[in-house]
Amino acid sequence: MLREVTRHKNVESITMVEIDAGVVSFCRQYLPNHNAGSYDDPRFKLVIDDGVNFVNQTSQTFDVIISDCTDPIGPGESLFTSAFYEGCKRCLNPGGIFVAQNGVCFLQQEEAIDSHRKLSHYFSDVGFYQAAIPTYYGGIMTFAWATDNDALRHLSTEIIQARFLASGLKCRYYNPAIHTAAFALPQYLQDALASQPS
């Protein structure tokens, strides 16, 4: 995730919270091609802390928070709780956006429903998008996003295209058409979300 964020030159600062310093040491030593020097980016700051503790204690605020964690069992479970979501809301700047992986919805539909229910307590606009992640069992990953900036949902394809061209990014997967298509959810997920009490 860090490597991809550092590709965006307009990002002013990057804070990564990791509970285990050993993970970072391992990645630096054994996965140099994967991290591609991103740990040495001058915008990067590493915080060794529990994610829930960090978002509930920090005085920093952010435009974007990306939660790239494991499934909601064992050590990763706390990053799918109301305490974490409330903390993320607290340290987001006005109009900021929170994003989190939510598993393979075809197999883990309850995870998305639970995230939607919890996030809706803190954000006025909550939704999902999907992407093909062939290294993950099931292939199509679901990601939750939450914001109080309702205008983000209504960005036109033309604006997305202009921003993408201005970024100068060369991507192997992403393009503005993929962006738009990612928000078209399968009917079983739409039905499951619609059947939840408000």
GROMACS .gro file of C-alpha atoms in nm:
model
  198
    1MET     CA    1   0.000   0.000   0.000
    2LEU     CA    2   0.276   0.244   0.098
    3ARG     CA    3   0.454   0.197  -0.234
    4GLU     CA    4   0.140   0.290  -0.426
    5VAL     CA    5   0.064   0.596  -0.210
    6THR     CA    6   0.418   0.731  -0.262
    7ARG     CA    7   0.356   0.730  -0.638
    8HIS     CA    8   0.114   1.020  -0.588
    9LYS     CA    9   0.338   1.328  -0.591
   10ASN     CA   10   0.064   1.561  -0.465
   11VAL     CA   11   0.043   1.369  -0.134
   12GLU     CA   12   0.219   1.591   0.120
   13SER     CA   13   0.268   1.347   0.408
   14ILE     CA   14   0.217   0.976   0.471
   15THR     CA   15   0.175   0.825   0.817
   16MET     CA   16   0.175   0.447   0.843
   17VAL     CA   17   0.067   0.282   1.167
   18GLU     CA   18   0.194  -0.073   1.218
   19ILE     CA   19   0.154  -0.269   1.540
   20ASP     CA   20   0.465  -0.483   1.480
   21ALA     CA   21   0.802  -0.321   1.401
   22GLY     CA   22   0.925  -0.664   1.292
   23VAL     CA   23   0.689  -0.655   0.992
   24VAL     CA   24   0.854  -0.338   0.863
   25SER     CA   25   1.205  -0.474   0.926
   26PHE     CA   26   1.116  -0.795   0.741
   27CYS     CA   27   0.972  -0.603   0.444
   28ARG     CA   28   1.277  -0.375   0.423
   29GLN     CA   29   1.519  -0.667   0.431
   30TYR     CA   30   1.342  -0.939   0.236
   31LEU     CA   31   1.099  -0.757   0.006
   32PRO     CA   32   1.305  -0.468  -0.138
   33ASN     CA   33   1.148  -0.499  -0.484
   34HIS     CA   34   0.800  -0.496  -0.333
   35ASN     CA   35   0.847  -0.181  -0.124
   36ALA     CA   36   1.060  -0.015  -0.397
   37GLY     CA   37   1.228   0.224  -0.152
   38SER     CA   38   0.899   0.365  -0.023
   39TYR     CA   39   1.017   0.345   0.339
   40ASP     CA   40   1.283   0.605   0.250
   41ASP     CA   41   1.038   0.856   0.100
   42PRO     CA   42   1.087   1.188   0.286
   43ARG     CA   43   0.709   1.226   0.324
   44PHE     CA   44   0.685   0.895   0.512
   45LYS     CA   45   0.651   0.866   0.889
   46LEU     CA   46   0.626   0.527   1.062
   47VAL     CA   47   0.435   0.494   1.389
   48ILE     CA   48   0.461   0.167   1.582
   49ASP     CA   49   0.129   0.148   1.767
   50ASP     CA   50  -0.205  -0.028   1.780
   51GLY     CA   51  -0.432   0.124   1.515
   52VAL     CA   52  -0.728   0.173   1.750
   53ASN     CA   53  -0.507   0.343   2.007
   54PHE     CA   54  -0.348   0.567   1.743
   55VAL     CA   55  -0.670   0.702   1.590
   56ASN     CA   56  -0.817   0.766   1.933
   57GLN     CA   57  -0.507   0.940   2.076
   58THR     CA   58  -0.334   1.125   1.791
   59SER     CA   59  -0.359   1.500   1.746
   60GLN     CA   60  -0.287   1.458   1.374
   61THR     CA   61  -0.564   1.488   1.118
   62PHE     CA   62  -0.579   1.332   0.773
   63ASP     CA   63  -0.754   1.379   0.440
   64VAL     CA   64  -0.755   1.004   0.374
   65ILE     CA   65  -0.729   0.701   0.603
   66ILE     CA   66  -0.670   0.363   0.439
   67SER     CA   67  -0.707   0.059   0.661
   68ASP     CA   68  -0.521  -0.224   0.490
   69CYS     CA   69  -0.548  -0.496   0.751
   70THR     CA   70  -0.617  -0.866   0.781
   71ASP     CA   71  -0.963  -1.018   0.819
   72PRO     CA   72  -1.180  -0.930   1.123
   73ILE     CA   73  -1.060  -1.224   1.329
   74GLY     CA   74  -0.768  -1.253   1.568
   75PRO     CA   75  -0.526  -0.958   1.572
   76GLY     CA   76  -0.708  -0.767   1.296
   77GLU     CA   77  -1.049  -0.781   1.464
   78SER     CA   78  -1.007  -0.449   1.647
   79LEU     CA   79  -0.975  -0.265   1.313
   80PHE     CA   80  -1.337  -0.355   1.231
   81THR     CA   81  -1.486  -0.219   1.554
   82SER     CA   82  -1.692   0.088   1.630
   83ALA     CA   83  -1.405   0.216   1.849
   84PHE     CA   84  -1.174   0.215   1.547
   85TYR     CA   85  -1.428   0.371   1.310
   86GLU     CA   86  -1.514   0.641   1.562
   87GLY     CA   87  -1.143   0.718   1.606
   88CYS     CA   88  -1.096   0.740   1.229
   89LYS     CA   89  -1.387   0.982   1.204
   90ARG     CA   90  -1.233   1.191   1.486
   91CYS     CA   91  -0.902   1.239   1.308
   92LEU     CA   92  -1.032   1.289   0.952
   93ASN     CA   93  -1.031   1.642   0.817
   94PRO     CA   94  -1.370   1.779   0.706
   95GLY     CA   95  -1.459   1.612   0.376
   96GLY     CA   96  -1.202   1.338   0.435
   97ILE     CA   97  -1.254   0.977   0.336
   98PHE     CA   98  -1.198   0.645   0.512
   99VAL     CA   99  -1.133   0.326   0.311
  100ALA     CA  100  -1.095  -0.033   0.434
  101GLN     CA  101  -1.070  -0.375   0.276
  102ASN     CA  102  -1.376  -0.588   0.345
  103GLY     CA  103  -1.286  -0.928   0.209
  104VAL     CA  104  -1.444  -1.126  -0.072
  105CYS     CA  105  -1.811  -1.034  -0.042
  106PHE     CA  106  -1.931  -1.348  -0.220
  107LEU     CA  107  -1.782  -1.549   0.067
  108GLN     CA  108  -1.779  -1.289   0.347
  109GLN     CA  109  -2.099  -1.093   0.295
  110GLU     CA  110  -2.162  -1.048   0.669
  111GLU     CA  111  -1.833  -0.860   0.696
  112ALA     CA  112  -1.956  -0.594   0.453
  113ILE     CA  113  -2.297  -0.573   0.620
  114ASP     CA  114  -2.137  -0.531   0.963
  115SER     CA  115  -1.896  -0.264   0.836
  116HIS     CA  116  -2.180  -0.075   0.668
  117ARG     CA  117  -2.389  -0.080   0.984
  118LYS     CA  118  -2.104   0.042   1.205
  119LEU     CA  119  -1.967   0.303   0.965
  120SER     CA  120  -2.315   0.449   0.911
  121HIS     CA  121  -2.317   0.558   1.276
  122TYR     CA  122  -2.025   0.794   1.208
  123PHE     CA  123  -2.045   0.895   0.840
  124SER     CA  124  -2.329   1.030   0.628
  125ASP     CA  125  -2.222   0.850   0.310
  126VAL     CA  126  -2.104   0.487   0.325
  127GLY     CA  127  -2.058   0.255   0.031
  128PHE     CA  128  -1.847  -0.013  -0.128
  129TYR     CA  129  -1.644  -0.072  -0.439
  130GLN     CA  130  -1.475  -0.383  -0.575
  131ALA     CA  131  -1.146  -0.471  -0.743
  132ALA     CA  132  -0.989  -0.783  -0.887
  133ILE     CA  133  -0.716  -0.908  -0.652
  134PRO     CA  134  -0.608  -1.239  -0.808
  135THR     CA  135  -0.374  -1.329  -0.520
  136TYR     CA  136  -0.667  -1.335  -0.276
  137TYR     CA  137  -0.892  -1.641  -0.257
  138GLY     CA  138  -1.212  -1.558  -0.442
  139GLY     CA  139  -1.051  -1.290  -0.656
  140ILE     CA  140  -1.293  -0.998  -0.622
  141MET     CA  141  -1.223  -0.794  -0.309
  142THR     CA  142  -1.476  -0.555  -0.158
  143PHE     CA  143  -1.365  -0.224  -0.005
  144ALA     CA  144  -1.571  -0.003   0.224
  145TRP     CA  145  -1.550   0.373   0.197
  146ALA     CA  146  -1.706   0.633   0.424
  147THR     CA  147  -1.719   1.013   0.418
  148ASP     CA  148  -1.932   1.312   0.508
  149ASN     CA  149  -1.855   1.468   0.169
  150ASP     CA  150  -2.155   1.355  -0.034
  151ALA     CA  151  -2.014   1.527  -0.345
  152LEU     CA  152  -1.747   1.257  -0.382
  153ARG     CA  153  -2.014   1.008  -0.485
  154HIS     CA  154  -2.118   1.233  -0.771
  155LEU     CA  155  -1.784   1.302  -0.942
  156SER     CA  156  -1.833   1.281  -1.317
  157THR     CA  157  -1.630   1.052  -1.538
  158GLU     CA  158  -1.490   1.365  -1.704
  159ILE     CA  159  -1.355   1.500  -1.373
  160ILE     CA  160  -1.206   1.162  -1.285
  161GLN     CA  161  -1.045   1.145  -1.632
  162ALA     CA  162  -0.900   1.497  -1.600
  163ARG     CA  163  -0.757   1.425  -1.255
  164PHE     CA  164  -0.606   1.099  -1.373
  165LEU     CA  165  -0.437   1.263  -1.672
  166ALA     CA  166  -0.307   1.547  -1.453
  167SER     CA  167  -0.156   1.298  -1.209
  168GLY     CA  168   0.081   1.161  -1.472
  169LEU     CA  169   0.045   0.814  -1.321
  170LYS     CA  170   0.104   0.509  -1.538
  171CYS     CA  171  -0.103   0.220  -1.404
  172ARG     CA  172  -0.127  -0.146  -1.496
  173TYR     CA  173  -0.485  -0.188  -1.368
  174TYR     CA  174  -0.650   0.142  -1.280
  175ASN     CA  175  -0.803   0.382  -1.530
  176PRO     CA  176  -1.110   0.609  -1.511
  177ALA     CA  177  -1.340   0.346  -1.667
  178ILE     CA  178  -1.230   0.088  -1.406
  179HIS     CA  179  -1.290   0.352  -1.138
  180THR     CA  180  -1.649   0.404  -1.247
  181ALA     CA  181  -1.716   0.032  -1.290
  182ALA     CA  182  -1.573  -0.053  -0.945
  183PHE     CA  183  -1.874   0.109  -0.779
  184ALA     CA  184  -2.126  -0.110  -0.965
  185LEU     CA  185  -2.204  -0.369  -0.699
  186PRO     CA  186  -2.343  -0.719  -0.755
  187GLN     CA  187  -2.714  -0.757  -0.690
  188TYR     CA  188  -2.669  -0.991  -0.392
  189LEU     CA  189  -2.471  -0.719  -0.209
  190GLN     CA  190  -2.719  -0.446  -0.302
  191ASP     CA  191  -3.005  -0.663  -0.176
  192ALA     CA  192  -2.823  -0.750   0.148
  193LEU     CA  193  -2.749  -0.384   0.223
  194ALA     CA  194  -3.103  -0.273   0.134
  195SER     CA  195  -3.252  -0.531   0.371
  196GLN     CA  196  -3.067  -0.391   0.673
  197PRO     CA  197  -3.266  -0.176   0.917
  198SER     CA  198  -3.183   0.195   0.900
   0.00000   0.00000   0.00000
